[in-house]
Coordinates of C-alpha atoms in Angstrom, one line a residue:
X11 CA -3.4 27.6 22.4
X12 CA 0.1 27.5 21.1
X13 CA 2.2 30.5 20.2
X14 CA 2.1 30.6 16.4
X15 CA 4.8 33.2 15.8
X16 CA 7.9 32.3 13.9
X17 CA 10.1 33.6 16.7
X18 CA 8.7 31.0 19.1
X19 CA 9.5 28.2 16.7
X20 CA 13.0 29.6 16.1
X21 CA 13.5 29.9 19.9
X22 CA 12.6 26.2 20.3
X23 CA 14.9 25.3 17.4
X24 CA 17.7 27.4 19.1
X25 CA 17.3 25.5 22.3
X26 CA 17.2 22.1 20.6
X27 CA 19.8 22.6 17.9
X28 CA 22.2 25.3 18.9
X29 CA 22.8 24.4 22.5
X30 CA 21.6 27.7 23.9
X31 CA 22.0 28.6 27.5
X32 CA 18.2 28.2 28.0
X33 CA 18.6 24.5 28.1
X34 CA 18.7 23.2 31.7
X35 CA 20.9 20.2 32.4
X36 CA 19.1 17.2 33.9
X37 CA 20.3 13.8 34.8
X38 CA 17.3 11.6 33.9
X39 CA 16.8 11.1 30.2
X40 CA 13.3 11.1 28.8
X41 CA 13.1 8.8 25.7
X42 CA 10.4 9.8 23.2
X43 CA 9.4 7.1 20.7
X44 CA 8.4 8.1 17.2
X45 CA 7.3 5.4 14.8
X46 CA 8.1 4.8 11.1
X47 CA 6.1 2.7 8.6
X48 CA 8.4 1.9 5.7
X49 CA 8.3 -0.6 2.8
X50 CA 11.7 -2.2 3.5
X51 CA 10.7 -5.2 1.4
X52 CA 8.3 -5.6 -1.5
X53 CA 8.3 -3.6 -4.8
X54 CA 8.7 -0.3 -3.0
X55 CA 11.8 -1.5 -1.1
X56 CA 14.0 1.1 -2.9
X57 CA 11.9 4.0 -1.7
X58 CA 11.7 2.4 1.8
X59 CA 15.5 2.0 2.0
X60 CA 16.0 5.6 1.0
X61 CA 13.5 6.9 3.5
X62 CA 15.0 4.8 6.3
X63 CA 18.5 6.1 5.5
X64 CA 17.1 9.6 5.7
X65 CA 15.3 9.0 9.0
X66 CA 18.4 7.4 10.6
X67 CA 20.5 10.4 9.6
X68 CA 18.0 12.8 10.9
X69 CA 17.7 10.8 14.1
X70 CA 21.5 10.9 14.7
X71 CA 21.6 14.6 14.0
X72 CA 18.6 15.3 16.3
X73 CA 20.0 13.3 19.2
X74 CA 23.4 14.8 18.8
X75 CA 22.0 18.3 19.1
X76 CA 19.7 17.3 22.0
X77 CA 22.7 16.0 23.9
X78 CA 24.8 19.1 23.2
X79 CA 21.9 21.3 24.3
X80 CA 21.9 19.3 27.6
X81 CA 18.1 18.6 27.4
X82 CA 16.6 15.6 29.1
X83 CA 15.1 14.2 25.9
X84 CA 16.3 11.7 23.3
X85 CA 14.4 10.4 20.4
X86 CA 13.9 6.7 19.7
X87 CA 12.8 5.6 16.2
X88 CA 10.7 2.5 16.0
X89 CA 10.8 1.3 12.4
X90 CA 8.2 -1.3 11.1
X91 CA 8.4 -2.9 7.6
X92 CA 5.0 -2.6 5.8
X93 CA 6.3 -5.0 3.1
X94 CA 4.6 -2.8 0.5
X95 CA 1.3 -4.4 1.7
X96 CA -1.6 -2.3 3.0
X97 CA -2.8 -5.0 5.3
X98 CA 0.7 -5.3 6.9
X99 CA 0.7 -1.6 7.2
X100 CA -2.5 -1.7 9.1
X101 CA -1.2 -4.4 11.4
X102 CA 2.0 -2.5 12.1
X103 CA 0.3 0.8 12.9
X104 CA -1.7 -1.0 15.5
X105 CA 1.5 -2.4 17.0
X106 CA 3.0 1.1 17.2
X107 CA -0.2 2.5 18.8
X108 CA -0.2 -0.3 21.4
X109 CA 3.3 0.8 22.3
X110 CA 2.0 4.2 23.1
X111 CA 3.5 5.9 20.1
X112 CA 1.5 9.0 19.0
X113 CA 3.5 10.2 15.9
X114 CA 4.5 8.1 13.0
X115 CA 6.5 8.9 9.8
X116 CA 4.7 7.1 6.9
X117 CA 3.3 5.1 5.4
X118 CA 4.7 5.9 2.0
X119 CA 2.3 4.5 -0.5
X120 CA -1.3 5.8 -1.0
X121 CA -2.7 2.3 -0.5
X122 CA -0.9 1.8 2.8
X123 CA -1.9 5.3 4.0
X124 CA -5.5 4.7 3.1
X125 CA -5.5 1.5 5.1
X126 CA -4.1 3.3 8.2
X127 CA -5.7 6.8 8.2
X128 CA -9.1 5.8 9.7
X129 CA -7.4 3.9 12.5
X130 CA -5.0 6.9 13.1
X131 CA -8.0 9.2 13.4
X132 CA -9.8 6.8 15.8
X133 CA -6.9 6.4 18.2
X134 CA -5.8 10.0 17.8
X135 CA -2.4 9.3 16.3
X136 CA -0.5 11.5 13.8
X137 CA 0.8 10.3 10.5
X138 CA 3.3 12.3 8.4
X139 CA 3.7 10.7 5.0
X140 CA 6.8 11.7 2.9
X141 CA 5.4 10.2 -0.3
X142 CA 1.6 10.2 -0.6
X143 CA 0.1 12.8 -2.8
X144 CA -3.2 11.2 -4.0
X145 CA -6.1 13.6 -4.4
X146 CA -8.5 10.9 -3.2
X147 CA -6.8 11.0 0.3
X148 CA -7.3 14.8 0.9
X149 CA -9.2 15.2 4.1
X150 CA -9.2 17.1 7.4
X151 CA -7.8 14.3 9.4
X152 CA -4.7 13.3 11.5
X153 CA -2.5 12.9 8.4
X154 CA 0.1 15.4 7.2
X155 CA 1.6 14.9 3.7
X156 CA 4.9 16.4 2.6
X157 CA 4.8 14.9 -0.9
X158 CA 4.2 16.3 -4.3
X159 CA 0.4 16.8 -4.7
X160 CA -1.0 14.7 -7.6
X161 CA -2.9 17.6 -9.1
X162 CA 0.2 19.7 -9.3
X163 CA 2.3 16.9 -10.8
X164 CA -0.5 16.2 -13.3
X165 CA -0.7 19.8 -14.4
X166 CA 3.1 19.9 -14.8
X167 CA 3.1 16.8 -17.0
X168 CA 0.3 18.1 -19.1
X169 CA 2.2 21.4 -19.6
X170 CA 5.4 19.5 -20.7
X171 CA 3.4 17.3 -23.1
X172 CA 1.9 20.4 -24.7
X173 CA 5.3 22.2 -24.7
X174 CA 6.8 19.2 -26.5
X175 CA 4.0 19.1 -29.1
X176 CA 2.4 15.9 -28.0
X177 CA -1.2 15.6 -29.2
X178 CA -2.1 12.2 -27.8
X179 CA -0.6 10.2 -24.8
X180 CA -1.0 6.5 -24.1
X181 CA -0.5 5.5 -20.5
X182 CA 1.0 2.5 -18.7
X183 CA -0.2 2.6 -15.2
X184 CA 0.5 0.8 -11.9
X185 CA -2.9 -0.5 -10.8
X186 CA -3.1 0.9 -7.3
X187 CA -4.6 4.1 -5.8
X188 CA -1.4 6.1 -6.5
X189 CA -1.2 5.1 -10.1
X190 CA -4.8 5.2 -11.1
X191 CA -5.5 8.5 -9.2
X192 CA -2.4 10.2 -10.8
X193 CA -3.3 8.9 -14.2
X194 CA -6.9 10.3 -13.8
X195 CA -5.4 13.6 -12.7
X196 CA -3.2 13.7 -15.8
X197 CA -6.1 12.9 -18.1
X198 CA -8.1 15.8 -16.7
X199 CA -5.1 18.2 -17.0
X200 CA -4.4 17.0 -20.6
X201 CA -8.0 17.5 -21.6
X202 CA -8.0 21.0 -20.1
X203 CA -4.9 21.9 -22.1
X204 CA -6.6 20.7 -25.3
X205 CA -4.8 17.4 -26.0
X206 CA -6.0 13.8 -25.9
X207 CA -5.4 10.5 -24.1
X208 CA -4.8 7.5 -26.3
X209 CA -5.9 4.8 -23.9
X210 CA -4.6 3.2 -20.8
X211 CA -3.0 -0.1 -19.9
X212 CA -2.8 -1.1 -16.3
X213 CA -0.5 -3.7 -14.6
X214 CA -0.9 -5.2 -11.2
X215 CA 0.9 -7.1 -8.5
X216 CA 1.1 -10.3 -10.5
X217 CA 3.0 -8.7 -13.3
X218 CA 5.3 -7.0 -10.7
X219 CA 6.0 -10.2 -8.7
X220 CA 6.6 -12.2 -11.8
X221 CA 8.6 -9.4 -13.4
X222 CA 6.7 -10.0 -16.7
X223 CA 5.0 -7.2 -18.5
X224 CA 4.7 -8.8 -21.9
X225 CA 0.9 -8.7 -22.2
X226 CA 0.7 -5.1 -21.0
X227 CA 3.4 -4.0 -23.4
X228 CA 1.8 -5.7 -26.3
X229 CA -1.5 -3.8 -25.5
X230 CA 0.4 -0.6 -25.2
X231 CA 2.1 -1.2 -28.5
X232 CA -1.3 -1.5 -30.1
X233 CA -2.5 1.7 -28.6
X234 CA 0.6 3.6 -29.7
X235 CA 0.4 2.2 -33.3
X236 CA -3.2 3.3 -33.6
X237 CA -2.5 6.7 -32.0
X238 CA 0.4 7.3 -34.6
X239 CA -2.1 6.5 -37.4
X240 CA -4.6 9.0 -35.9
X241 CA -2.3 11.8 -34.9
X242 CA 0.9 11.3 -36.8
X243 CA 4.5 10.3 -35.9
X244 CA 6.0 12.9 -33.5
X245 CA 2.7 13.8 -31.9
X246 CA 2.3 10.6 -29.7
X247 CA 3.9 9.8 -26.4
X248 CA 3.8 7.3 -23.5
X249 CA 3.4 8.1 -19.9
X250 CA 4.7 5.5 -17.4
X251 CA 3.3 5.7 -13.9
X252 CA 5.5 3.3 -11.9
X253 CA 7.9 2.8 -9.0
X254 CA 11.1 0.8 -9.2
X255 CA 9.5 -1.8 -11.5
X256 CA 9.8 0.8 -14.2
X257 CA 13.4 -0.5 -14.9
X258 CA 12.1 -3.9 -15.9
X259 CA 9.3 -2.4 -17.9
X260 CA 11.7 -0.3 -19.9
X261 CA 14.0 -3.3 -20.4
X262 CA 11.2 -5.3 -21.8
X263 CA 9.8 -2.4 -23.8
X264 CA 13.1 -2.1 -25.7
X265 CA 12.1 -5.0 -27.9
X266 CA 8.9 -3.4 -29.1
X267 CA 9.5 -1.3 -32.3
X268 CA 6.4 0.9 -31.8
X269 CA 7.3 1.7 -28.2
X270 CA 10.8 2.7 -29.2
X271 CA 9.4 5.1 -31.8
X272 CA 7.8 7.6 -29.4
X273 CA 9.0 9.7 -26.5
X274 CA 8.3 8.5 -23.0
X275 CA 7.5 10.4 -19.8
X276 CA 7.4 9.1 -16.3
X277 CA 6.0 10.4 -13.0
X278 CA 7.7 11.3 -9.7
X279 CA 7.7 7.7 -8.5
X280 CA 10.4 6.8 -11.0
X281 CA 12.2 10.1 -11.4
X282 CA 15.9 9.9 -10.5
X283 CA 15.7 6.1 -10.2
X284 CA 19.3 4.9 -9.6
X285 CA 18.8 1.3 -10.5
X286 CA 18.2 2.3 -14.1
X287 CA 21.8 2.9 -14.9
X288 CA 22.8 -0.6 -13.7
X289 CA 20.5 -2.2 -16.2
X290 CA 22.3 -1.9 -19.6
X291 CA 19.2 -2.6 -21.8
X292 CA 16.8 -0.4 -19.8
X293 CA 19.3 2.4 -19.5
X294 CA 20.0 2.4 -23.2
X295 CA 16.3 2.4 -24.0
X296 CA 15.6 5.2 -21.5
X297 CA 18.3 7.4 -23.1
X298 CA 17.0 6.5 -26.6
X299 CA 13.4 7.6 -25.8
X300 CA 14.6 10.7 -23.8
X301 CA 12.7 9.7 -20.6
X302 CA 11.4 12.8 -18.8
X303 CA 10.0 12.9 -15.2
X304 CA 9.1 15.5 -12.6
X305 CA 10.2 15.8 -9.0
X306 CA 10.6 18.4 -6.2
X307 CA 12.5 21.6 -7.1
X308 CA 16.1 21.3 -6.0
X309 CA 17.0 23.3 -3.0
X310 CA 20.4 24.9 -2.6
X311 CA 20.7 25.0 1.2
X312 CA 23.5 23.5 3.1
X313 CA 21.0 21.3 4.9
X314 CA 19.9 19.7 1.7
X315 CA 23.4 19.0 0.5
X316 CA 24.5 17.6 3.9
X317 CA 21.4 15.4 4.2
X318 CA 21.7 14.2 0.6
X319 CA 25.4 13.4 1.0
X320 CA 24.8 11.4 4.2
X321 CA 21.9 9.5 2.8
X322 CA 23.8 8.6 -0.4
X323 CA 26.8 7.5 1.7
X324 CA 24.5 5.1 3.6
X325 CA 22.8 3.7 0.5
X326 CA 25.8 3.5 -1.7
X327 CA 23.9 5.4 -4.5
X328 CA 22.0 8.6 -5.0
X329 CA 19.1 9.2 -2.7
X330 CA 15.5 9.2 -3.7
X331 CA 14.5 12.9 -3.4
X332 CA 11.4 11.9 -1.5
X333 CA 13.7 10.7 1.2
X334 CA 14.5 14.3 1.9
X335 CA 10.8 14.7 2.9
X336 CA 11.3 11.9 5.4
X337 CA 14.3 13.7 6.8
X338 CA 12.2 16.9 7.1
X339 CA 9.2 15.0 8.6
X340 CA 11.2 13.7 11.5
X341 CA 12.7 17.1 12.3
X342 CA 9.2 18.8 12.1
X343 CA 7.8 16.1 14.4
X344 CA 10.5 16.6 17.0
X345 CA 10.4 20.4 16.9
X346 CA 6.6 20.2 17.3
X347 CA 6.9 17.9 20.3
X348 CA 9.5 20.2 21.8
X349 CA 6.9 22.9 22.2
X350 CA 4.5 20.6 24.1
X351 CA 4.7 20.1 27.9
X352 CA 3.4 16.6 27.1
X353 CA 4.9 15.4 23.8
X354 CA 2.1 12.8 23.5
X355 CA -0.6 15.6 23.4
X356 CA -1.8 14.9 19.9
X357 CA -4.4 17.7 19.8
X358 CA -1.6 20.2 20.6
X359 CA 0.7 18.6 18.0
X360 CA -2.0 18.8 15.3
X361 CA -1.9 22.6 15.7
X362 CA 1.9 22.7 16.1
X363 CA 2.9 20.7 13.0
X364 CA 1.8 23.1 10.3
X365 CA 3.2 26.2 12.1
X366 CA 6.5 24.4 12.8
X367 CA 6.8 23.1 9.2
X368 CA 6.4 26.6 7.7
X369 CA 9.0 28.1 10.1
X370 CA 11.4 25.3 9.8
X371 CA 14.3 25.6 7.3
X372 CA 13.4 22.5 5.4
X373 CA 16.0 20.6 3.3
X374 CA 13.3 19.9 0.7
X375 CA 12.3 23.6 0.4
X376 CA 9.7 25.6 2.1
X377 CA 6.8 23.5 3.6
X378 CA 3.5 25.2 3.6
X379 CA 0.5 22.9 4.5
X380 CA -3.0 23.6 3.5
X381 CA -6.2 23.2 5.6
X382 CA -6.0 19.4 5.0
X383 CA -2.4 19.2 6.1
X384 CA -1.2 18.6 2.5
X385 CA 1.8 20.4 1.0
X386 CA 1.1 23.4 -1.2
X387 CA 3.5 23.4 -4.2
X388 CA 3.4 25.1 -7.6
X389 CA 7.0 24.6 -8.9
X390 CA 8.6 21.3 -10.1
X391 CA 11.8 20.2 -11.8
X392 CA 11.9 18.0 -14.8
X393 CA 14.8 15.6 -15.4
X394 CA 15.7 13.8 -18.6
X395 CA 17.5 10.6 -18.8
X396 CA 20.3 11.2 -21.3
X397 CA 23.9 10.5 -22.2
X398 CA 26.5 12.9 -21.0
X399 CA 30.2 12.3 -21.4
X400 CA 29.4 8.7 -22.5
X401 CA 27.5 8.1 -19.2
X402 CA 23.7 7.8 -18.9
X403 CA 22.5 10.2 -16.2
X404 CA 19.4 12.0 -15.0
X405 CA 19.9 15.6 -16.1
X406 CA 17.8 18.6 -14.8
X407 CA 16.3 19.9 -18.0
X408 CA 13.4 22.2 -17.3
X409 CA 11.3 23.8 -14.6
X410 CA 7.5 24.0 -14.3
X411 CA 6.5 27.3 -12.7
X412 CA 3.4 29.4 -12.8
X413 CA 1.7 26.9 -15.2
X414 CA 4.5 27.1 -17.8
X415 CA 7.6 25.1 -18.8
X416 CA 10.9 27.0 -18.5
X417 CA 13.7 25.2 -20.3
X418 CA 17.1 25.4 -18.5
X419 CA 20.2 26.6 -20.3
X420 CA 22.8 24.0 -20.8
X421 CA 26.5 24.6 -20.7
X422 CA 29.2 22.6 -22.5

């Protein structure tokens, strides 16, 4: 049994990070490999690049501290490109397992995680996903998820729709398990709050690869036109469930009169997207429709600011906030391994990860994992894409907390 007291975790952290006298110098370095499954290519490449930058920063930070503490351990990160393809993700996790790797950060998407989780259970390998939040993947297994839970995000979106006076919402949904599961959760939450859904249009990999959403946007325009006739102008909205392809969707939607006449909301997969400002048409349209989207509550710790700054310097633009989860995931994995006499003892690590995560001073905010290894979270931030000082930016606009929307005061 592991010692589950916070003091033990902090002692380990002290030894690893602060260079305490308890560290005993040794000459032979033990290299510990941790895997990472990231979509460095494909339509989730932006999220993959952000997560990779976060992991590389965490890796450098960890190894610097390990060296200064004069331990005999160094961490090696083995990164594999899943190509935003669940089948490739499955092939790459097998490669990592065959190399003897027992802890993997990722995969990011729900589909990729779904393709890997059964194998991870079978070979007794731990996965820590920074992105996945699908309710359909909840299970007592070898997977830990640091992401925003879909049901919490859905409740927050439904609360904001109600707060804004939206009676009916039409949805444009990415056709994968992340998009369809999240849309289903939103529909349930909206119905619970007494509002209605005005139909759903889904787009798949063909539309994404061809960068052509004309047919889907035409269908969405018809739904919106009918909903306005049924509920009235000012009571209808659109919810976009997308990743980076949302930029092209918004650019193409700008030519549709009906779509420009209603407010739009997006989900966490698109919130704080930095490519939006580089697309003049999409940016202008997003500002026109006042695009709102939720994400993790901002932390104010030095660790968050330092990590965010380093990641942004590496990327050349603002970091995807989910990348901070990747940063935290690697730290939690290493701190958990540090408590084990054998860092490949997966049964020990499965007990250690939740305890370590809760005691760890996370950059993304406190990490409490439930009985399934999923993050418990009840507070979210909403950002609005708007124009400030003649620049289009994501602006933190409101907070979802205790099932209510709390608008933030703005200062001039």
